[in-house]
Coordinates of C-alpha atoms in Angstrom, one line a residue:
X27 CA 135.7 155.1 98.9
X28 CA 137.5 153.6 101.9
X29 CA 140.3 155.0 104.2
X30 CA 143.1 153.0 105.6
X31 CA 141.1 151.9 108.6
X32 CA 138.2 150.6 106.3
X33 CA 135.8 153.4 107.0
X34 CA 133.4 153.9 104.1
X35 CA 132.9 157.3 102.5
X36 CA 130.2 158.4 99.9
X37 CA 132.1 160.1 97.0
X38 CA 129.8 162.9 95.6
X39 CA 132.8 164.7 93.7
X40 CA 135.1 162.3 91.9
X41 CA 134.4 162.7 88.4
X42 CA 137.6 160.9 87.4
X43 CA 136.4 157.5 88.7
X44 CA 133.6 157.9 86.1
X45 CA 132.0 154.4 86.2
X46 CA 132.9 153.8 89.7
X47 CA 136.1 153.3 91.8
X48 CA 138.1 150.1 90.7
X49 CA 135.4 149.1 88.3
X50 CA 136.3 145.2 87.9
X51 CA 135.7 145.4 84.1
X52 CA 138.1 148.4 83.7
X53 CA 140.7 146.8 86.1
X54 CA 140.5 143.5 84.2
X55 CA 140.8 145.0 80.8
X56 CA 144.1 146.9 81.9
X57 CA 145.4 143.6 83.5
X58 CA 144.6 141.4 80.5
X59 CA 146.3 143.9 78.1
X60 CA 149.3 144.4 80.2
X61 CA 150.0 140.5 80.3
X62 CA 150.1 140.7 76.4
X63 CA 151.8 143.9 75.4
X64 CA 152.2 147.5 76.5
X65 CA 154.7 149.6 74.6
X66 CA 154.9 152.8 72.9
X67 CA 152.6 154.0 70.1
X68 CA 155.4 153.7 67.4
X69 CA 154.1 150.0 67.4
X70 CA 150.9 149.6 65.8
X71 CA 148.1 147.9 67.6
X72 CA 144.3 147.4 66.9
X73 CA 143.2 148.8 70.2
X74 CA 144.2 152.3 69.0
X75 CA 142.2 152.3 66.0
X76 CA 139.3 150.3 67.5
X77 CA 139.1 153.0 70.2
X78 CA 139.2 155.8 67.9
X79 CA 136.2 154.3 65.9
X80 CA 134.3 153.7 69.0
X81 CA 134.7 157.3 70.2
X82 CA 133.9 158.6 66.7
X83 CA 130.4 157.1 66.9
X84 CA 129.6 159.3 69.9
X85 CA 130.6 162.6 67.9
X86 CA 129.4 164.6 65.0
X87 CA 131.0 163.1 61.8
X88 CA 133.1 166.3 61.2
X89 CA 135.2 165.4 64.3
X90 CA 136.9 162.5 62.8
X91 CA 140.6 162.7 63.7
X92 CA 141.8 161.6 67.0
X93 CA 145.0 162.4 69.1
X94 CA 145.5 160.2 72.3
X95 CA 147.4 161.7 75.1
X96 CA 148.0 161.1 78.8
X97 CA 147.0 163.9 81.2
X98 CA 144.4 165.0 78.9
X99 CA 150.3 161.6 75.7
X100 CA 149.8 161.6 72.1
X101 CA 149.4 159.4 69.3
X102 CA 147.3 159.8 66.2
X103 CA 144.7 157.5 64.9
X104 CA 143.5 157.8 61.3
X105 CA 139.8 157.4 60.6
X106 CA 140.8 158.7 57.2
X107 CA 142.1 157.4 60.7
X108 CA 142.8 167.5 82.7
X109 CA 143.7 167.3 81.1
X110 CA 146.6 169.6 80.5
X111 CA 148.3 168.0 77.4
X112 CA 145.0 167.7 75.7
X113 CA 144.2 171.4 76.0
X114 CA 147.7 172.4 75.1
X115 CA 147.5 170.4 72.0
X116 CA 144.1 172.0 71.2
X117 CA 145.7 175.5 71.5
X118 CA 148.6 174.4 69.1
X119 CA 146.0 172.9 66.6
X120 CA 143.8 176.2 66.7
X121 CA 147.0 178.5 66.2
X122 CA 148.5 176.4 63.3
X123 CA 145.3 176.4 61.6
X124 CA 144.4 180.0 61.8
X125 CA 147.7 181.4 61.7
X126 CA 146.6 183.6 64.7
X127 CA 147.8 183.7 68.4
X128 CA 145.2 185.3 70.6
X129 CA 142.6 183.4 72.8
X130 CA 139.2 184.5 74.1
X131 CA 138.3 182.6 77.5
X132 CA 135.6 182.8 80.1
X133 CA 136.1 184.6 83.3
X134 CA 137.1 182.2 86.3
X135 CA 138.0 179.4 84.0
X136 CA 140.6 176.7 84.5
X137 CA 141.9 174.6 81.6
X138 CA 145.1 173.0 83.1
X139 CA 148.6 173.4 84.9
X140 CA 151.0 173.9 81.9
X141 CA 152.3 177.3 81.5
X142 CA 150.3 177.8 78.1
X143 CA 147.0 176.9 80.0
X144 CA 147.8 178.8 83.1
X145 CA 147.9 181.7 80.7
X146 CA 144.4 181.2 79.5
X147 CA 143.0 180.2 83.0
X148 CA 141.8 183.4 84.8
X149 CA 141.2 181.4 87.9
X150 CA 145.0 180.9 88.1
X151 CA 146.7 183.8 86.2
X152 CA 145.0 186.5 88.3
X153 CA 147.0 185.2 91.3
X154 CA 150.3 184.8 89.5
X155 CA 151.7 186.9 86.8
X156 CA 148.4 188.5 85.6
X157 CA 146.9 188.5 82.0
X158 CA 148.8 188.2 78.9
X159 CA 148.1 190.7 76.0
X160 CA 147.0 187.8 73.8
X161 CA 144.4 186.6 76.3
X162 CA 140.9 188.3 76.2
X163 CA 138.4 187.5 79.0
X164 CA 134.5 187.3 78.4
X165 CA 131.9 187.2 81.2
X166 CA 130.9 183.9 82.5
X167 CA 127.5 183.0 81.1
X168 CA 126.1 182.7 84.8
X169 CA 122.4 183.5 84.9
X170 CA 122.5 183.5 88.7
X171 CA 125.2 185.6 89.6
X172 CA 126.3 187.4 86.2
X173 CA 125.2 190.7 84.6
X174 CA 122.4 188.9 82.8
X175 CA 120.2 186.7 85.1
X176 CA 117.3 184.6 84.9
X177 CA 114.8 187.5 84.5
X178 CA 116.6 188.6 81.4
X179 CA 114.4 187.9 78.1
X180 CA 117.4 186.5 76.2
X181 CA 120.6 185.8 78.3
X182 CA 122.2 183.6 75.7
X183 CA 122.2 186.4 73.0
X184 CA 123.3 189.0 75.6
X185 CA 126.2 186.8 76.9
X186 CA 127.1 186.0 73.2
X187 CA 127.1 189.7 72.5
X188 CA 129.7 190.2 75.4
X189 CA 132.0 187.8 73.5
X190 CA 131.4 189.8 70.3
X191 CA 132.3 193.0 72.1
X192 CA 135.5 191.3 73.4
X193 CA 136.4 190.3 69.8
X194 CA 135.8 193.8 68.4
X195 CA 137.9 195.3 71.1
X196 CA 140.8 192.8 70.4
X197 CA 140.5 193.6 66.6
X198 CA 140.5 197.2 67.0
X199 CA 143.9 196.9 68.8
X200 CA 145.1 194.8 65.9
X201 CA 145.0 191.3 67.6
X202 CA 143.8 188.3 65.7
X203 CA 141.9 185.5 67.4
X204 CA 142.9 181.8 67.1
X205 CA 140.1 180.4 69.5
X206 CA 137.5 180.7 71.9
X207 CA 138.3 178.1 74.6
X208 CA 135.5 177.2 76.9
X209 CA 134.4 174.2 79.3
X210 CA 130.9 173.0 77.8
X211 CA 129.7 173.5 81.3
X212 CA 132.1 175.7 83.5
X213 CA 133.0 173.8 86.6
X214 CA 135.7 175.9 88.6
X215 CA 133.5 178.8 87.8
X216 CA 130.6 177.4 89.9
X217 CA 129.0 174.6 88.3
X218 CA 127.4 177.0 85.7
X219 CA 125.0 176.0 83.1
X220 CA 125.2 178.3 80.1
X221 CA 121.8 179.3 78.6
X222 CA 120.8 177.1 75.6
X223 CA 121.9 178.9 72.4
X224 CA 124.8 180.6 73.8
X225 CA 127.6 178.5 72.1
X226 CA 126.1 178.6 68.5
X227 CA 126.1 182.4 68.8
X228 CA 129.5 182.5 70.1
X229 CA 130.7 180.2 67.5
X230 CA 129.4 182.4 64.8
X231 CA 131.1 185.5 66.4
X232 CA 134.5 183.8 66.7
X233 CA 134.6 182.1 63.3
X234 CA 133.7 185.6 61.8
X235 CA 136.7 186.8 63.5
X236 CA 138.9 184.0 62.0
X237 CA 139.0 181.8 65.1
X238 CA 137.7 178.4 66.0
X239 CA 135.6 177.0 68.8
X240 CA 137.3 174.8 71.3
X241 CA 135.0 172.7 73.7
X242 CA 136.7 171.4 76.8
X243 CA 134.8 168.5 77.9
X244 CA 137.4 167.1 80.4
X245 CA 135.3 167.3 83.2
X246 CA 131.7 166.9 81.9
X247 CA 131.8 164.5 79.0
X248 CA 130.9 160.8 78.5
X249 CA 127.4 160.8 79.4
X250 CA 127.5 162.8 82.7
X251 CA 124.7 165.3 81.6
X252 CA 122.4 162.3 81.1
X253 CA 120.3 163.5 78.0
X254 CA 123.4 163.7 75.8
X255 CA 126.9 161.9 75.6
X256 CA 128.7 165.2 75.5
X257 CA 127.8 168.4 77.2
X258 CA 128.2 170.7 74.2
X259 CA 125.3 168.8 72.7
X260 CA 123.1 170.6 75.2
X261 CA 123.5 173.6 73.0
X262 CA 121.5 172.3 70.0
X263 CA 121.8 169.6 67.5
X264 CA 123.4 171.7 64.9
X265 CA 126.2 173.1 67.2
X266 CA 129.7 171.4 66.3
X267 CA 132.9 172.7 67.9
X268 CA 136.0 172.5 65.8
X269 CA 138.0 170.8 68.5
X270 CA 136.8 168.8 71.5
X271 CA 139.2 167.9 74.4
X272 CA 138.6 164.9 76.7
X273 CA 140.3 163.6 79.9
X274 CA 139.6 162.7 83.6
X275 CA 136.8 160.3 83.1
X276 CA 137.8 159.0 79.8
X277 CA 140.0 156.4 81.6
X278 CA 138.3 156.0 85.0
X279 CA 141.5 157.1 86.7
X280 CA 144.0 155.7 84.1
X281 CA 146.2 158.4 82.6
X282 CA 144.4 158.8 79.1
X283 CA 143.1 161.8 77.3
X284 CA 142.1 162.8 73.7
X285 CA 141.7 165.6 71.3
X286 CA 139.1 165.2 68.6
X287 CA 139.1 167.6 65.5
X288 CA 138.5 167.9 61.9
X289 CA 140.6 166.6 58.9
X290 CA 141.2 170.2 57.9
X291 CA 142.8 171.2 61.1
X292 CA 144.7 168.0 61.4
X293 CA 146.0 168.5 57.8
X294 CA 147.1 172.1 58.7
X295 CA 148.8 170.9 61.8
X296 CA 150.9 168.2 60.0
X297 CA 151.8 170.6 57.2
X298 CA 154.4 172.1 59.4
X299 CA 156.5 169.0 59.1
X300 CA 157.1 168.8 62.8
X301 CA 155.7 165.5 63.9
X302 CA 153.7 165.5 67.1
X303 CA 154.8 162.3 68.9
X304 CA 154.4 161.2 72.5
X305 CA 155.8 157.8 73.7
X306 CA 152.7 156.6 75.7
X307 CA 149.9 158.2 73.7
X308 CA 147.5 155.6 72.5
X309 CA 149.3 152.7 74.2
X310 CA 147.5 149.3 73.9
X311 CA 146.9 149.4 77.7
X312 CA 145.4 152.8 77.8
X313 CA 143.1 152.1 74.8
X314 CA 142.1 148.8 76.3
X315 CA 141.0 150.9 79.4
X316 CA 139.1 153.5 77.2
X317 CA 137.3 150.7 75.4
X318 CA 136.3 149.2 78.8
X319 CA 135.0 152.4 80.0
X320 CA 132.8 152.7 77.0
X321 CA 131.7 149.1 77.4
X322 CA 130.6 149.7 81.0
X323 CA 128.7 153.0 80.1
X324 CA 126.7 151.1 77.6
X325 CA 126.2 147.8 79.6
X326 CA 125.1 149.4 82.7
X327 CA 123.3 152.2 80.8
X328 CA 124.9 154.8 82.9
X329 CA 124.0 157.7 80.8
X330 CA 120.3 157.2 81.3
X331 CA 121.1 156.3 84.8
X332 CA 122.7 159.9 85.2
X333 CA 119.6 161.4 83.7
X334 CA 117.2 159.7 86.2
X335 CA 119.4 160.0 89.4
X336 CA 120.4 163.4 88.5
X337 CA 116.8 164.4 88.1
X338 CA 115.9 162.9 91.4
X339 CA 118.7 164.6 93.1
X340 CA 117.8 168.1 91.7
X341 CA 114.3 167.5 93.1
X342 CA 115.6 166.6 96.6
X343 CA 117.9 169.8 96.5
X344 CA 115.0 171.9 95.4
X345 CA 113.1 171.0 98.4
X346 CA 116.2 171.9 100.6
X347 CA 116.3 175.1 98.8
X348 CA 112.7 175.9 99.9
X349 CA 113.4 174.9 103.5
X350 CA 116.9 176.5 103.9
X351 CA 117.4 180.1 103.2
X352 CA 121.2 179.6 102.9
X353 CA 120.5 177.9 99.5
X354 CA 120.2 180.5 96.9
X355 CA 120.2 178.4 93.7
X356 CA 120.1 174.8 92.7
X357 CA 121.2 174.3 89.2
X358 CA 122.5 171.4 87.1
X359 CA 122.0 168.6 84.6
X360 CA 122.4 165.1 84.9
X361 CA 125.1 164.3 87.5
X362 CA 126.6 167.7 87.2
X363 CA 125.0 169.9 89.8
X364 CA 125.9 173.0 92.0
X365 CA 124.2 174.2 95.1
X366 CA 124.9 178.0 95.5
X367 CA 125.1 179.1 99.2
X368 CA 124.3 182.7 100.0
X369 CA 124.1 184.9 103.1
X370 CA 121.1 186.7 101.9
X371 CA 118.7 186.4 99.0
X372 CA 118.8 190.2 98.2
X373 CA 122.7 190.5 97.4
X374 CA 123.4 186.8 96.9
X375 CA 126.6 187.3 98.8
X376 CA 128.5 184.0 98.8
X377 CA 128.3 182.2 102.0
X378 CA 132.0 181.0 101.8
X379 CA 132.6 180.4 105.5
X380 CA 129.4 178.5 105.8
X381 CA 130.2 176.3 102.7
X382 CA 133.5 175.4 104.1
X383 CA 132.0 174.5 107.5
X384 CA 129.3 172.5 105.9
X385 CA 131.9 170.5 103.7
X386 CA 133.8 169.8 106.8
X387 CA 130.7 168.5 108.7
X388 CA 129.7 166.3 105.7
X389 CA 133.1 164.8 105.9
X390 CA 132.7 164.0 109.6
X391 CA 129.4 162.2 108.5
X392 CA 131.6 160.2 105.9
X393 CA 130.3 162.1 102.9
X394 CA 133.0 163.7 100.5
X395 CA 131.9 167.0 99.1
X396 CA 133.8 170.2 97.9
X397 CA 133.2 173.6 96.7
X398 CA 133.8 175.6 93.5
X399 CA 133.0 179.1 92.2
X400 CA 134.7 182.6 92.6
X401 CA 133.5 182.7 96.1
X402 CA 134.1 179.0 97.0
X403 CA 130.5 178.8 98.0
X404 CA 129.1 176.4 95.5
X405 CA 128.7 172.7 96.6
X406 CA 129.7 170.7 93.4
X407 CA 128.1 167.4 92.8
X408 CA 130.2 165.3 90.2
X409 CA 129.9 161.8 91.6
X410 CA 130.9 158.6 89.8
X411 CA 128.2 157.7 87.4
X412 CA 127.0 154.7 89.6
X413 CA 125.7 157.1 92.2
X414 CA 122.3 155.9 93.0
X415 CA 119.0 157.2 94.4
X416 CA 119.7 155.7 97.7
X417 CA 123.1 157.7 97.8
X418 CA 121.2 160.8 96.8
X419 CA 118.6 160.3 99.8
X420 CA 121.4 159.6 102.1
X421 CA 123.5 162.6 101.3
X422 CA 120.4 165.0 101.1
X423 CA 119.3 163.8 104.7
X424 CA 122.7 164.6 106.0
X425 CA 122.8 168.0 104.3
X426 CA 119.4 168.8 105.8
X427 CA 120.4 167.7 109.2
X428 CA 123.7 169.9 109.3
X429 CA 121.8 172.9 107.8
X430 CA 119.1 172.6 110.4
X431 CA 121.9 172.4 113.2
X432 CA 123.6 175.6 111.6
X433 CA 120.2 177.3 111.6
X434 CA 119.6 176.5 115.3
X435 CA 123.0 177.5 116.2
X436 CA 122.5 181.1 114.5
X437 CA 119.1 181.4 116.3
X438 CA 120.7 180.6 119.7
X439 CA 123.3 183.3 119.2
X440 CA 120.7 185.9 118.2
X441 CA 118.7 185.2 121.3
X442 CA 121.8 185.4 123.7
X443 CA 121.9 188.9 125.3
X444 CA 124.7 190.3 127.3
X445 CA 123.3 191.8 130.6
X446 CA 124.8 195.1 131.8
X447 CA 127.1 194.5 134.8
X448 CA 126.0 196.5 137.9
X449 CA 128.4 199.6 138.5
X450 CA 130.9 199.3 141.2
X451 CA 130.4 201.4 144.2
X452 CA 132.1 204.9 144.2

């Protein structure tokens, strides 16, 4: 990225510019379609169906109905045919299908800025009006900071049992569950990687309670995790959510989002007779942009690139962890990585002030970084997918130099002694 004076910054956090800032092929696709037609989705256009078909090839066959929105607008594409709007629609679909109201979410989660989504975002509602009676919060499946850590024999089962307990408690109070709503990789919660097998177990408990499973892929989808196209696929080949929401990277900065679901859920939604229509959802230009993003991902092999560069970056950051005691944990997959900064290894107290200082120093060195997590102490890496090995080396070298400076400053302060002043004559 460049500022108004032409200074160049290395962007390590912008997961919206998924295939790179102002990628020429994406810009060209939008420009060319704008010159031909851009109108609302009451007018049929091939781009809508073409795009839905392309997306369908990346997902399990069960997820075959697509609703396109902006902010992650709405049009419906038949294959029989954040983003806030996408997650709000997912909530409506789940409630209509199940006939239930309540939602289970993970602690520290954030799902959008609409009122319906603030209500299911502990990250926000705890600072506002508090928790609604229809919202139930399960522990974040964090094996570094949570109750079941890396030394637990089966953290996936243990965290899934916590969800089961939340469900049982809600049912004992007469509450009926519509959905379990979770980011496939919790981001705001601190770049958390749920243990493998956690989602399938949770889905079993939730479906037994009459609810559905909603996977929020708005920050982590479209090949970011490297080994898979969608982050929920990290949980096992047999696991399929009932609803998947997409946004942010889907349009490389263009306002585009999508909800993918099953025919059964879509039919239940439409049975109300209340049509869901959004003027700009699935517009010709938006779908042209979405298609161009998929084209770039394929042509530039960015999913494989994310796997390769992400693995290299994890290796470099692991070396820094061995060198600098402030780094308590390095976790991630593909180009979704968190560096957990701590004050001491025994208590794993979040190094919040140090993290804030480090981000400021990195910016002075023309590197854009940010923090996440309840303690605002986790450095988050979610760069554009074109982020290279050379970019990784450059960023880690600057990180190393700044951490070394910070450690030297601490040692200098520790060696300073305040000598007693001579007492004045009586």
